[in-house]
Coordinates of C-alpha atoms in Angstrom, one line a residue:
Chain B
M21 CA -32.5 -106.8 -19.2
R22 CA -33.9 -107.4 -15.8
K23 CA -35.2 -110.8 -16.9
V24 CA -31.8 -111.8 -18.2
E25 CA -30.2 -110.9 -14.9
M26 CA -32.8 -112.8 -13.0
K27 CA -32.2 -115.8 -15.2
I28 CA -28.5 -115.6 -14.6
T29 CA -28.8 -115.4 -10.8
G30 CA -31.4 -118.2 -10.8
F31 CA -29.1 -120.3 -12.9
L32 CA -26.1 -119.5 -10.7
K33 CA -27.9 -120.8 -7.7
H34 CA -28.3 -124.3 -9.2
L35 CA -24.8 -124.4 -10.6
P36 CA -22.6 -126.9 -8.7
A37 CA -20.0 -124.2 -8.3
Y38 CA -22.3 -122.3 -5.9
Q39 CA -23.0 -125.4 -4.0
V40 CA -19.3 -126.3 -3.9
L41 CA -18.5 -122.9 -2.6
I42 CA -21.1 -123.0 0.2
Y43 CA -20.1 -126.5 1.3
T44 CA -16.4 -125.6 1.2
L45 CA -17.0 -122.6 3.4
V46 CA -19.2 -124.6 5.8
V47 CA -16.4 -127.2 6.2
L48 CA -13.9 -124.5 6.9
I49 CA -16.2 -122.9 9.5
F50 CA -16.8 -126.4 11.0
L51 CA -13.0 -127.0 11.3
F52 CA -12.3 -123.5 12.6
T53 CA -14.8 -124.2 15.4
I54 CA -13.8 -127.6 16.5
V55 CA -10.2 -128.2 15.6
P56 CA -8.5 -126.4 18.6
F57 CA -10.7 -128.1 21.1
C58 CA -10.3 -131.4 19.4
W59 CA -6.6 -131.0 19.7
L60 CA -7.0 -130.5 23.4
I61 CA -9.0 -133.7 23.6
I62 CA -6.5 -135.6 21.5
S63 CA -3.7 -134.3 23.7
S64 CA -5.5 -135.6 26.8
I65 CA -5.8 -139.2 25.4
S66 CA -2.3 -139.4 23.8
I67 CA 0.7 -140.9 25.4
K68 CA 3.6 -138.5 26.0
T69 CA 6.0 -139.8 23.4
E70 CA 3.5 -139.6 20.6
L71 CA 2.5 -136.1 21.7
L72 CA 6.0 -134.8 22.0
S73 CA 7.3 -136.2 18.7
V74 CA 8.1 -133.7 16.0
P75 CA 5.7 -133.2 14.3
P76 CA 3.2 -134.7 16.8
H77 CA 1.0 -137.7 15.9
W78 CA -2.2 -136.0 15.0
I79 CA -4.2 -139.2 15.5
P80 CA -2.8 -141.1 18.5
K81 CA -1.9 -144.7 17.7
N82 CA -2.4 -145.8 21.3
P83 CA -5.2 -143.7 22.8
T84 CA -5.6 -144.1 26.5
L85 CA -7.8 -142.7 29.3
R86 CA -5.1 -143.2 31.9
S87 CA -4.7 -139.5 32.7
Y88 CA -8.5 -139.3 33.3
K89 CA -8.3 -142.2 35.6
E90 CA -5.4 -140.6 37.5
I91 CA -7.0 -137.2 37.8
L92 CA -10.4 -138.6 38.9
F93 CA -9.4 -141.5 41.0
G94 CA -5.7 -140.9 41.9
G95 CA -2.7 -142.6 40.5
T96 CA 1.0 -143.0 41.1
R97 CA 2.0 -139.5 40.0
T98 CA -1.0 -137.5 40.9
T99 CA -2.7 -138.4 44.1
R100 CA -2.5 -134.9 45.4
A101 CA -3.6 -133.4 42.1
A102 CA -6.5 -135.8 42.2
R103 CA -7.5 -134.7 45.6
Y104 CA -7.2 -131.0 44.7
F105 CA -9.2 -131.7 41.5
K106 CA -12.1 -133.3 43.3
Q107 CA -12.1 -130.5 45.9
A108 CA -12.1 -127.8 43.2
V109 CA -15.0 -129.5 41.3
G110 CA -16.9 -129.5 44.6
N111 CA -16.2 -125.8 45.2
S112 CA -17.2 -124.9 41.7
I113 CA -20.5 -126.8 41.9
I114 CA -21.3 -125.2 45.3
V115 CA -20.4 -121.7 44.4
A116 CA -21.8 -121.6 40.8
G117 CA -24.9 -123.6 41.9
S118 CA -25.8 -121.5 44.9
A119 CA -25.2 -118.3 43.1
T120 CA -27.5 -119.5 40.3
V121 CA -30.3 -120.4 42.7
L122 CA -30.1 -117.2 44.6
C123 CA -30.2 -115.1 41.4
L124 CA -33.1 -117.1 40.1
V125 CA -35.1 -116.5 43.2
I126 CA -34.4 -112.8 43.8
G127 CA -33.7 -112.0 40.1
S128 CA -37.0 -113.4 38.8
I129 CA -39.2 -111.3 41.1
A130 CA -37.2 -108.2 40.4
S131 CA -37.4 -108.9 36.7
Y132 CA -41.2 -109.3 36.9
S133 CA -41.5 -106.1 38.9
F134 CA -39.5 -104.2 36.2
T135 CA -41.6 -105.7 33.4
R136 CA -45.1 -105.4 34.8
L137 CA -45.3 -103.0 37.7
R138 CA -45.2 -99.2 37.4
F139 CA -43.4 -97.3 40.1
R140 CA -41.3 -94.2 40.4
G141 CA -37.7 -94.5 39.5
R142 CA -38.3 -97.7 37.6
H143 CA -36.5 -96.5 34.5
S144 CA -33.4 -95.1 36.2
L145 CA -33.0 -98.2 38.4
L146 CA -33.2 -100.3 35.3
L147 CA -30.6 -98.2 33.6
M148 CA -28.4 -98.5 36.6
I149 CA -28.7 -102.3 36.5
L150 CA -27.9 -102.3 32.8
A151 CA -24.8 -100.2 33.5
T152 CA -23.6 -102.4 36.3
Q153 CA -23.8 -105.4 34.0
M154 CA -20.8 -103.9 32.1
I155 CA -18.5 -103.1 35.0
P156 CA -15.6 -105.6 34.9
A157 CA -14.6 -107.3 38.1
V158 CA -11.0 -105.9 37.8
A159 CA -12.4 -102.4 38.2
I160 CA -13.9 -103.0 41.7
I161 CA -11.9 -105.9 43.0
I162 CA -9.9 -103.8 45.5
P163 CA -12.8 -102.7 47.7
I164 CA -14.4 -106.1 47.4
Y165 CA -11.1 -107.7 48.5
V166 CA -10.7 -105.2 51.4
V167 CA -14.3 -105.9 52.6
M168 CA -14.0 -109.6 52.3
M169 CA -10.7 -109.5 54.2
T170 CA -12.3 -107.4 57.0
L171 CA -15.3 -109.8 57.2
R172 CA -13.0 -112.8 57.1
L173 CA -14.7 -114.1 54.0
L174 CA -11.6 -114.5 51.9
D175 CA -11.2 -118.1 50.7
T176 CA -14.7 -119.1 51.7
H177 CA -17.6 -120.4 49.7
L178 CA -19.8 -117.7 51.2
G179 CA -17.6 -114.8 50.0
L180 CA -17.4 -116.1 46.5
F181 CA -21.1 -116.9 46.4
I182 CA -22.1 -113.4 47.3
T183 CA -19.7 -111.9 44.9
Y184 CA -20.7 -114.2 42.0
S185 CA -24.4 -113.5 42.7
S186 CA -24.0 -109.8 42.3
F187 CA -22.1 -110.1 39.1
V188 CA -24.6 -112.5 37.5
L189 CA -27.8 -110.8 38.8
P190 CA -28.0 -107.7 36.6
L191 CA -27.6 -109.9 33.4
M192 CA -30.2 -112.3 34.7
I193 CA -32.7 -109.6 35.5
W194 CA -32.3 -108.2 32.0
I195 CA -32.6 -111.6 30.2
M196 CA -35.6 -112.7 32.3
M197 CA -37.5 -109.5 31.4
G198 CA -37.6 -110.8 27.9
Y199 CA -39.4 -114.0 29.1
F200 CA -41.9 -112.1 31.3
Q201 CA -42.8 -109.9 28.4
T202 CA -44.0 -112.9 26.5
I203 CA -46.6 -113.8 29.1
P204 CA -50.0 -112.4 28.1
I205 CA -51.2 -109.8 30.5
D206 CA -54.8 -111.0 30.1
I207 CA -53.9 -114.2 32.0
E208 CA -52.8 -112.1 35.0
D209 CA -55.9 -109.9 34.7
A210 CA -58.1 -112.9 34.7
A211 CA -56.5 -114.3 37.8
R212 CA -56.8 -110.9 39.5
I213 CA -60.5 -110.7 38.7
D214 CA -60.9 -114.2 40.1
G215 CA -59.7 -112.8 43.4
C216 CA -56.1 -113.6 43.3
S217 CA -53.8 -111.1 45.0
R218 CA -50.9 -109.6 43.1
L219 CA -48.3 -111.7 44.8
G220 CA -50.6 -114.7 44.5
T221 CA -50.8 -114.2 40.8
L222 CA -47.1 -113.9 40.5
V223 CA -46.4 -117.1 42.5
R224 CA -49.3 -119.2 41.2
I225 CA -49.7 -118.0 37.6
V226 CA -46.8 -116.0 36.2
L227 CA -43.8 -117.9 37.6
P228 CA -45.0 -121.3 36.5
L229 CA -45.6 -120.0 33.0
A230 CA -42.2 -118.4 32.9
A231 CA -40.5 -121.5 34.3
P232 CA -38.9 -122.7 31.0
G233 CA -37.4 -119.2 30.5
L234 CA -36.2 -119.1 34.1
A235 CA -34.6 -122.5 33.7
A236 CA -32.8 -121.4 30.6
T237 CA -31.6 -118.2 32.3
G238 CA -30.4 -120.4 35.2
I239 CA -28.3 -122.6 32.8
F240 CA -26.8 -119.5 31.3
A241 CA -25.9 -118.1 34.7
F242 CA -24.4 -121.4 35.8
I243 CA -22.1 -121.5 32.8
V244 CA -21.0 -117.9 33.4
A245 CA -20.3 -118.5 37.1
W246 CA -18.7 -121.9 36.4
N247 CA -16.2 -120.3 34.0
E248 CA -15.4 -117.2 36.1
F249 CA -11.7 -116.8 36.8
F250 CA -10.6 -113.4 38.0
L251 CA -12.7 -113.1 41.1
A252 CA -11.9 -116.7 42.2
L253 CA -8.2 -116.1 41.6
I254 CA -8.2 -113.1 43.9
L255 CA -10.7 -114.2 46.5
T256 CA -9.6 -117.8 47.1
Q257 CA -6.4 -119.3 48.2
A258 CA -6.8 -123.0 49.0
A259 CA -10.0 -124.2 50.7
A260 CA -12.5 -122.5 48.3
K261 CA -10.4 -122.6 45.1
T262 CA -12.6 -123.2 42.0
L263 CA -11.9 -125.3 39.0
P264 CA -10.7 -122.5 36.6
V265 CA -8.1 -121.4 39.2
L266 CA -6.9 -125.0 39.7
V267 CA -6.7 -125.5 35.9
S268 CA -4.7 -122.3 35.6
E269 CA -2.2 -123.7 38.0
F270 CA -1.9 -127.0 36.1
S271 CA 0.5 -125.7 33.6
T272 CA 3.0 -124.7 36.3
K273 CA 2.2 -127.5 38.8
F274 CA 2.9 -130.4 36.4
G275 CA 5.8 -128.7 34.6
A276 CA 5.7 -130.1 31.1
D277 CA 3.0 -132.7 31.6
Y278 CA 0.9 -131.6 28.7
V279 CA -1.3 -134.7 28.9
M280 CA -2.3 -134.0 32.4
M281 CA -2.8 -130.3 31.7
S282 CA -5.1 -131.1 28.7
T283 CA -7.1 -133.6 30.7
G284 CA -7.8 -131.0 33.4
G285 CA -8.8 -128.5 30.7
V286 CA -11.2 -131.0 29.0
L287 CA -12.8 -132.1 32.3
A288 CA -13.3 -128.4 33.4
S289 CA -15.0 -127.7 30.1
L290 CA -17.3 -130.7 30.0
P291 CA -20.2 -129.2 32.1
P292 CA -20.4 -125.9 30.2
V293 CA -19.9 -127.4 26.8
I294 CA -22.5 -130.1 27.4
L295 CA -25.0 -127.6 28.8
A296 CA -24.3 -125.2 26.0
L297 CA -24.7 -127.7 23.2
T298 CA -27.8 -129.3 24.8
F299 CA -29.6 -126.1 25.5
Q300 CA -28.1 -124.2 22.6
K301 CA -31.4 -122.6 21.6
Y302 CA -32.0 -121.1 25.1
I303 CA -28.4 -119.9 25.4
V304 CA -28.8 -118.1 22.1
K305 CA -31.9 -116.5 23.4
G306 CA -30.1 -115.5 26.6
L307 CA -27.2 -114.1 24.8
T308 CA -29.2 -112.0 22.4
G309 CA -32.1 -111.3 24.7
G310 CA -32.8 -107.7 25.3
A311 CA -30.8 -106.8 22.2
I312 CA -33.0 -108.6 19.7
K313 CA -36.6 -109.1 20.2
G314 CA -37.4 -111.5 17.5
Chain H
M29 CA -49.0 -99.0 55.5
K30 CA -50.8 -102.1 54.4
R31 CA -52.5 -100.4 51.6
W32 CA -49.2 -99.1 50.3
L33 CA -47.8 -102.5 50.4
T34 CA -50.6 -104.0 48.3
S35 CA -50.4 -101.1 45.8
S36 CA -48.6 -101.7 42.5
A37 CA -45.7 -99.4 43.4
G38 CA -45.3 -100.9 46.9
I39 CA -45.1 -104.4 45.5
G40 CA -42.9 -103.1 42.8
Y41 CA -40.3 -101.8 45.2
L42 CA -40.7 -104.9 47.5
L43 CA -39.8 -107.3 44.7
I44 CA -36.7 -105.5 43.5
L45 CA -35.4 -104.8 47.0
P46 CA -33.4 -108.0 47.5
S47 CA -31.7 -107.6 44.1
L48 CA -30.9 -104.0 44.8
V49 CA -29.4 -104.8 48.1
V50 CA -27.1 -107.4 46.5
I51 CA -26.1 -105.2 43.6
F52 CA -25.6 -102.1 45.8
S53 CA -23.4 -103.8 48.3
I54 CA -21.1 -105.7 45.9
I55 CA -21.0 -103.4 42.9
I56 CA -22.4 -99.9 43.3
W57 CA -20.9 -99.2 46.7
P58 CA -17.5 -100.5 45.9
I59 CA -17.3 -98.2 42.9
F60 CA -17.5 -95.3 45.3
Y61 CA -15.3 -96.9 47.9
S62 CA -12.8 -97.5 45.1
V63 CA -12.6 -93.7 44.5
Y64 CA -12.1 -93.1 48.2
I65 CA -9.2 -95.6 48.3
S66 CA -7.6 -94.2 45.2
F67 CA -7.2 -90.8 47.1
H68 CA -5.1 -92.6 49.7
K69 CA -1.9 -94.5 50.1
L70 CA -2.7 -98.0 51.1
Y71 CA -0.1 -100.8 51.3
L72 CA -1.5 -104.0 52.7
V73 CA 1.9 -104.8 54.1
R74 CA 1.7 -101.8 56.4
P75 CA -1.7 -102.0 58.0
G76 CA -2.9 -99.0 60.0
E77 CA -1.2 -96.6 57.7
F78 CA -3.8 -95.0 55.4
P79 CA -2.7 -91.4 54.6
F80 CA -4.8 -89.2 52.4
V81 CA -2.8 -88.2 49.4
G82 CA -5.4 -86.4 47.2
L83 CA -4.8 -86.7 43.5
E84 CA -1.2 -87.9 43.9
N85 CA -1.9 -91.4 42.6
Y86 CA -3.7 -90.1 39.6
I87 CA -0.8 -87.6 38.9
K88 CA 1.7 -90.4 39.2
I89 CA -0.3 -92.6 36.8
S90 CA -0.6 -89.8 34.2
R91 CA 3.1 -89.5 34.2
S92 CA 3.8 -93.2 34.0
P93 CA 4.9 -94.4 30.6
V94 CA 4.2 -98.0 31.7
F95 CA 0.5 -97.1 32.3
W96 CA 0.1 -95.4 28.9
A97 CA 1.8 -98.3 27.1
A98 CA -0.6 -100.6 28.9
I99 CA -3.5 -98.5 27.8
G100 CA -2.2 -98.5 24.2
R101 CA -1.9 -102.3 24.2
T102 CA -5.5 -102.6 25.6
F103 CA -6.8 -100.5 22.8
Y104 CA -4.9 -102.6 20.3
F105 CA -6.1 -105.8 21.8
T106 CA -9.7 -104.6 22.0
G107 CA -9.7 -102.9 18.6
V108 CA -8.2 -105.8 16.6
S109 CA -10.0 -108.6 18.4
V110 CA -13.4 -106.9 18.2
G111 CA -12.9 -105.8 14.6
V112 CA -11.8 -109.1 13.2
S113 CA -14.2 -111.2 15.2
I114 CA -17.2 -109.1 14.0
I115 CA -16.1 -109.2 10.3
L116 CA -15.4 -112.9 10.6
G117 CA -18.7 -113.4 12.5
L118 CA -20.7 -111.6 9.8
G119 CA -19.1 -113.8 7.1
I120 CA -19.8 -117.0 9.0
A121 CA -23.4 -115.9 9.8
L122 CA -24.1 -115.2 6.1
V123 CA -22.8 -118.6 5.1
L124 CA -24.7 -120.4 7.9
N125 CA -27.8 -118.5 6.8
Q126 CA -27.7 -120.3 3.4
D127 CA -29.4 -123.6 2.7
F128 CA -27.2 -126.6 3.1
K129 CA -27.4 -130.1 4.6
G130 CA -26.5 -130.3 8.3
R131 CA -27.3 -126.6 8.8
A132 CA -28.9 -127.1 12.2
F133 CA -25.9 -129.2 13.4
V134 CA -23.2 -126.7 12.3
R135 CA -25.2 -123.8 13.7
G136 CA -25.5 -125.6 17.0
L137 CA -21.9 -126.4 17.2
I138 CA -20.8 -122.8 16.6
I139 CA -21.5 -122.1 20.3
L140 CA -18.6 -124.3 21.4
P141 CA -15.8 -121.7 21.8
W142 CA -18.1 -119.5 23.8
A143 CA -18.8 -122.3 26.3
L144 CA -15.1 -122.8 27.1
S145 CA -13.8 -120.7 30.0
S146 CA -11.2 -118.1 29.2
V147 CA -8.8 -120.2 31.3
V148 CA -9.2 -123.3 29.3
N149 CA -9.1 -121.2 26.1
G150 CA -5.8 -119.6 27.1
M151 CA -4.3 -122.8 28.2
M152 CA -5.3 -124.5 25.0
W153 CA -3.8 -121.8 22.8
K154 CA -0.7 -121.6 24.8
W155 CA -0.3 -125.4 24.2
I156 CA -1.0 -125.0 20.5
Y157 CA 1.6 -122.1 20.2
D158 CA 4.1 -124.0 22.3
G159 CA 7.7 -123.5 21.0
S160 CA 8.9 -127.1 21.5
Y161 CA 5.9 -129.3 20.9
G162 CA 3.1 -127.1 19.8
A163 CA 0.6 -128.1 17.1
L164 CA 1.0 -124.8 15.3
N165 CA 4.7 -125.5 14.8
G166 CA 4.0 -129.1 13.8
F167 CA 1.4 -128.0 11.3
L168 CA 3.5 -125.3 9.7
L169 CA 6.5 -127.6 9.5
Q170 CA 4.5 -130.2 7.7
L171 CA 3.2 -127.6 5.3
G172 CA 6.8 -126.6 4.7
W173 CA 6.2 -123.0 5.7
I174 CA 8.9 -123.1 8.4
D175 CA 12.2 -125.0 8.6
S176 CA 12.3 -125.5 12.3
Y177 CA 10.1 -124.9 15.3
K178 CA 9.7 -121.3 16.4
V179 CA 9.1 -119.9 19.9
W180 CA 6.3 -117.6 18.8
L181 CA 5.5 -116.2 22.2
A182 CA 9.1 -115.2 22.9
D183 CA 9.0 -112.5 20.2
P184 CA 7.8 -109.2 21.7
R185 CA 6.8 -107.9 18.3
V186 CA 4.3 -110.7 17.6
A187 CA 3.4 -112.1 21.0
M188 CA 0.4 -109.8 21.3
N189 CA -1.0 -110.9 18.0
F190 CA -1.0 -114.5 19.1
V191 CA -2.9 -113.5 22.3
V192 CA -5.4 -111.6 20.1
M193 CA -5.9 -114.6 17.9
A194 CA -6.9 -116.7 20.9
E195 CA -9.4 -114.1 21.9
I196 CA -10.8 -113.9 18.4
W197 CA -11.4 -117.6 18.2
K198 CA -13.4 -117.5 21.5
E199 CA -15.3 -114.4 20.7
T200 CA -16.4 -115.0 17.1
P201 CA -19.3 -117.2 18.0
V202 CA -21.1 -114.5 19.9
G203 CA -21.1 -112.3 16.9
V204 CA -22.3 -115.2 14.7
I205 CA -25.1 -115.9 17.1
F206 CA -26.3 -112.3 17.3
I207 CA -26.2 -111.8 13.6
L208 CA -27.9 -115.1 12.8
A209 CA -30.6 -114.4 15.2
F210 CA -31.1 -111.0 13.7
L211 CA -31.0 -112.3 10.1
Q212 CA -34.0 -114.5 11.0
T213 CA -36.1 -111.5 12.0
I214 CA -35.7 -109.9 8.5
P215 CA -38.9 -110.8 6.7
S216 CA -38.2 -112.9 3.6
S217 CA -40.8 -110.9 1.8
L218 CA -38.2 -108.1 1.5
Y219 CA -35.9 -110.4 -0.3
E220 CA -38.7 -111.8 -2.5
A221 CA -39.7 -108.3 -3.5
A222 CA -36.1 -107.4 -4.3
K223 CA -35.7 -110.6 -6.3
V224 CA -38.8 -109.7 -8.3
D225 CA -37.3 -106.3 -9.0
G226 CA -34.2 -108.1 -10.2
A227 CA -31.7 -107.3 -7.4
S228 CA -28.6 -109.4 -7.5
P229 CA -27.4 -111.3 -4.4
W230 CA -24.8 -108.7 -3.8
H231 CA -27.3 -105.9 -4.1
R232 CA -29.7 -107.6 -1.8
F233 CA -26.9 -107.9 0.8
R234 CA -25.7 -104.3 0.2
Y235 CA -29.1 -102.6 0.3
I236 CA -31.3 -104.9 2.5
T237 CA -29.2 -106.9 4.8
L238 CA -26.4 -104.5 5.6
P239 CA -28.5 -101.5 6.5
L240 CA -30.8 -103.6 8.7
L241 CA -27.8 -105.1 10.4
K242 CA -26.2 -101.8 11.1
P243 CA -27.7 -101.3 14.6
I244 CA -26.9 -104.8 15.7
I245 CA -23.3 -104.4 14.5
L246 CA -23.0 -101.2 16.4
L247 CA -24.3 -102.9 19.5
L248 CA -21.9 -105.8 19.0
I249 CA -19.0 -103.3 18.8
V250 CA -19.9 -101.7 22.1
L251 CA -20.7 -105.0 23.9
K252 CA -17.6 -106.8 22.6
S253 CA -15.3 -104.0 23.4
V254 CA -16.4 -104.1 27.0
W255 CA -16.1 -107.9 27.1
A256 CA -12.6 -107.7 25.4
I257 CA -11.3 -105.3 28.1
R258 CA -12.7 -107.6 30.7
D259 CA -11.4 -110.8 29.2
S260 CA -8.0 -109.3 28.4
F261 CA -6.8 -110.1 31.9
D262 CA -7.7 -113.8 31.8
I263 CA -6.2 -114.5 28.4
V264 CA -3.0 -112.6 29.1
Y265 CA -2.6 -114.2 32.5
M266 CA -2.9 -117.6 30.9
I267 CA -0.8 -117.2 27.8
T268 CA 2.0 -114.7 28.5
R269 CA 1.7 -113.2 32.0
G270 CA 2.3 -109.8 30.3
G271 CA 5.6 -110.9 28.7
P272 CA 7.8 -111.0 26.9
A273 CA 9.3 -107.7 27.9
E274 CA 5.9 -106.3 28.9
S275 CA 4.8 -106.6 25.3
T276 CA 1.4 -108.0 26.2
Q277 CA 0.9 -106.2 29.5
V278 CA -2.6 -104.8 29.0
V279 CA -4.0 -102.3 31.6
T280 CA -6.2 -104.9 33.4
F281 CA -3.1 -107.1 33.9
Y282 CA -1.1 -104.0 35.0
A283 CA -3.7 -103.1 37.6
Y284 CA -3.6 -106.7 38.9
L285 CA 0.2 -106.7 39.2
T286 CA 0.3 -103.3 40.9
T287 CA -2.4 -104.3 43.4
F288 CA -1.9 -107.9 44.1
K289 CA 1.8 -108.5 43.4
F290 CA 3.3 -105.1 44.5
L291 CA 0.4 -104.6 47.0
R292 CA 0.0 -100.9 46.2
F293 CA -3.7 -100.8 46.8
G294 CA -4.2 -97.0 46.5
Y295 CA -2.3 -96.8 43.2
G296 CA -4.1 -99.9 42.0
A297 CA -7.5 -98.5 42.9
A298 CA -6.7 -95.4 40.8
I299 CA -5.8 -97.5 37.8
S300 CA -8.9 -99.6 38.2
Y301 CA -11.0 -96.4 38.5
L302 CA -9.6 -95.2 35.2
I303 CA -10.6 -98.5 33.6
T304 CA -14.1 -98.0 35.0
L305 CA -14.3 -94.6 33.4
I306 CA -13.4 -96.1 30.0
I307 CA -16.0 -98.8 30.4
L308 CA -18.7 -96.2 31.5
V309 CA -18.2 -94.4 28.1
F310 CA -19.1 -97.7 26.4
A311 CA -21.9 -98.4 28.8
V312 CA -23.6 -95.1 28.0
V313 CA -23.4 -95.7 24.3
Y314 CA -24.7 -99.3 24.9
M315 CA -27.7 -98.1 26.9
R316 CA -28.6 -95.5 24.3
L317 CA -28.4 -98.2 21.6
V318 CA -30.5 -100.8 23.6
Y319 CA -33.1 -98.2 24.4
T320 CA -33.6 -97.0 20.9
E321 CA -33.4 -100.6 19.6
T322 CA -36.0 -101.8 22.0
L323 CA -38.3 -99.0 21.1
Y324 CA -37.7 -99.6 17.5
A325 CA -38.6 -103.3 17.9
E326 CA -41.7 -102.5 19.8
T327 CA -43.1 -100.2 17.2
I328 CA -42.9 -102.9 14.5

């Protein structure tokens, strides 16, 4: 009886039907994943009349990069938008970049400390950091806003940079602990026996070994900070406005200019999408780190 | 002093100090300050006035039907988007775990929706749902399912479901990634042994994969619920701004309106604090799961 069943399942596996089913499902998954974003890209390279026909031209007959040119270099309609766009890109790079760097520096040493050093209160502090990772910005935005207002840090890079750092830091500490755990403790012991101090071991041995992991965590943090919207919406007005806030205004600013709106959306997505697809393996590790120790 | 500084504990504290300062000043301390504000009346338009009102804000909230409706919508948004995206994610992960050509490529691509910001995601779906020129209308018209274009987001009965669909699309990859990563940690010898014993594919899934996946699915439910509550603001802000007729006004958006549109900071702080309490319940469950899971993994 068992043998028969085995034969049947073995046979089923080689039957074309099984293959057909799998490939059909894979194609569906593939389309589910890319079609919405592809439509945004197509919208951004279409000309208006084709896009607004009923039903729309799914494949544009006259694809054009005009809207990209206008948004990046200024054009007849959009000189102001172009200027805002460049400024917002600059703001996003400054804020997300500096928050990533700060978190890498202070987060990596904290993460190492939690992984390798034993001190009182270690567990409860770690639990606290884990818990803060879950607090949504909307829950504590009011005190942050009031403080930033008092310190005159509203609409400044500095204000946003500090806030982003604190929101990214707990997650980074947690992810990096996974990387520090993979470094064999024997290497550290050997360095210590050779007369290296604890801090010397950390700086000269452990951090270089953990560098790939740290870089991966940095990319992860950069994407999160780059995409952040709520804090930037509340804490910036004009000078420090980041790209997501500007993109959110596009739909109102350009009225029904769907081409321009889509172009803004695609451009804002390029850095995180390219980073995520290139460093996909590391992002996966970052996302699942802590939860799954494979 | 010097000896203490070179001891393991001393260095331990020294290394976490900078991080603690940042986290305390921007997250921990505001949580308490938030409670303090919520016991006061604070209108930004009237600076200098900051009267203590005790629990008044909380009492008002508890009697506000608008608040409870917003809470209800938040649970609907969270429950449906988390539930569907996990089931969908499980299905997709199981398919992508099979052998097929181009597996690495499709698996890599699956991360795409995650990498989009919630702003772009919201804008993109709003454009797809558009009542005059949207791709959804065009597609359904060509299929012959509708006779004329429909303004989907104008109908209070269904607008929320369209918002939820946009969230599901963005959040499904995370589930796929978690589940795929976990599927790879299941030793293939378990399946080999089951095969030898004659277990059918369904039985192997039912009695090997599913029980092993249970903790990771629990973890996903908790994590994704927290993320959904957090993301609900962005997506509602981008697609519907709470409308039509408040039908998509989730509690995070309600808190935003109260605070930054009507400038009632005390009342807004009280609402925010209630959101924090809901999140903390999830956080406690999450920490218990992570701790037991980590210990479980270490014993293997």
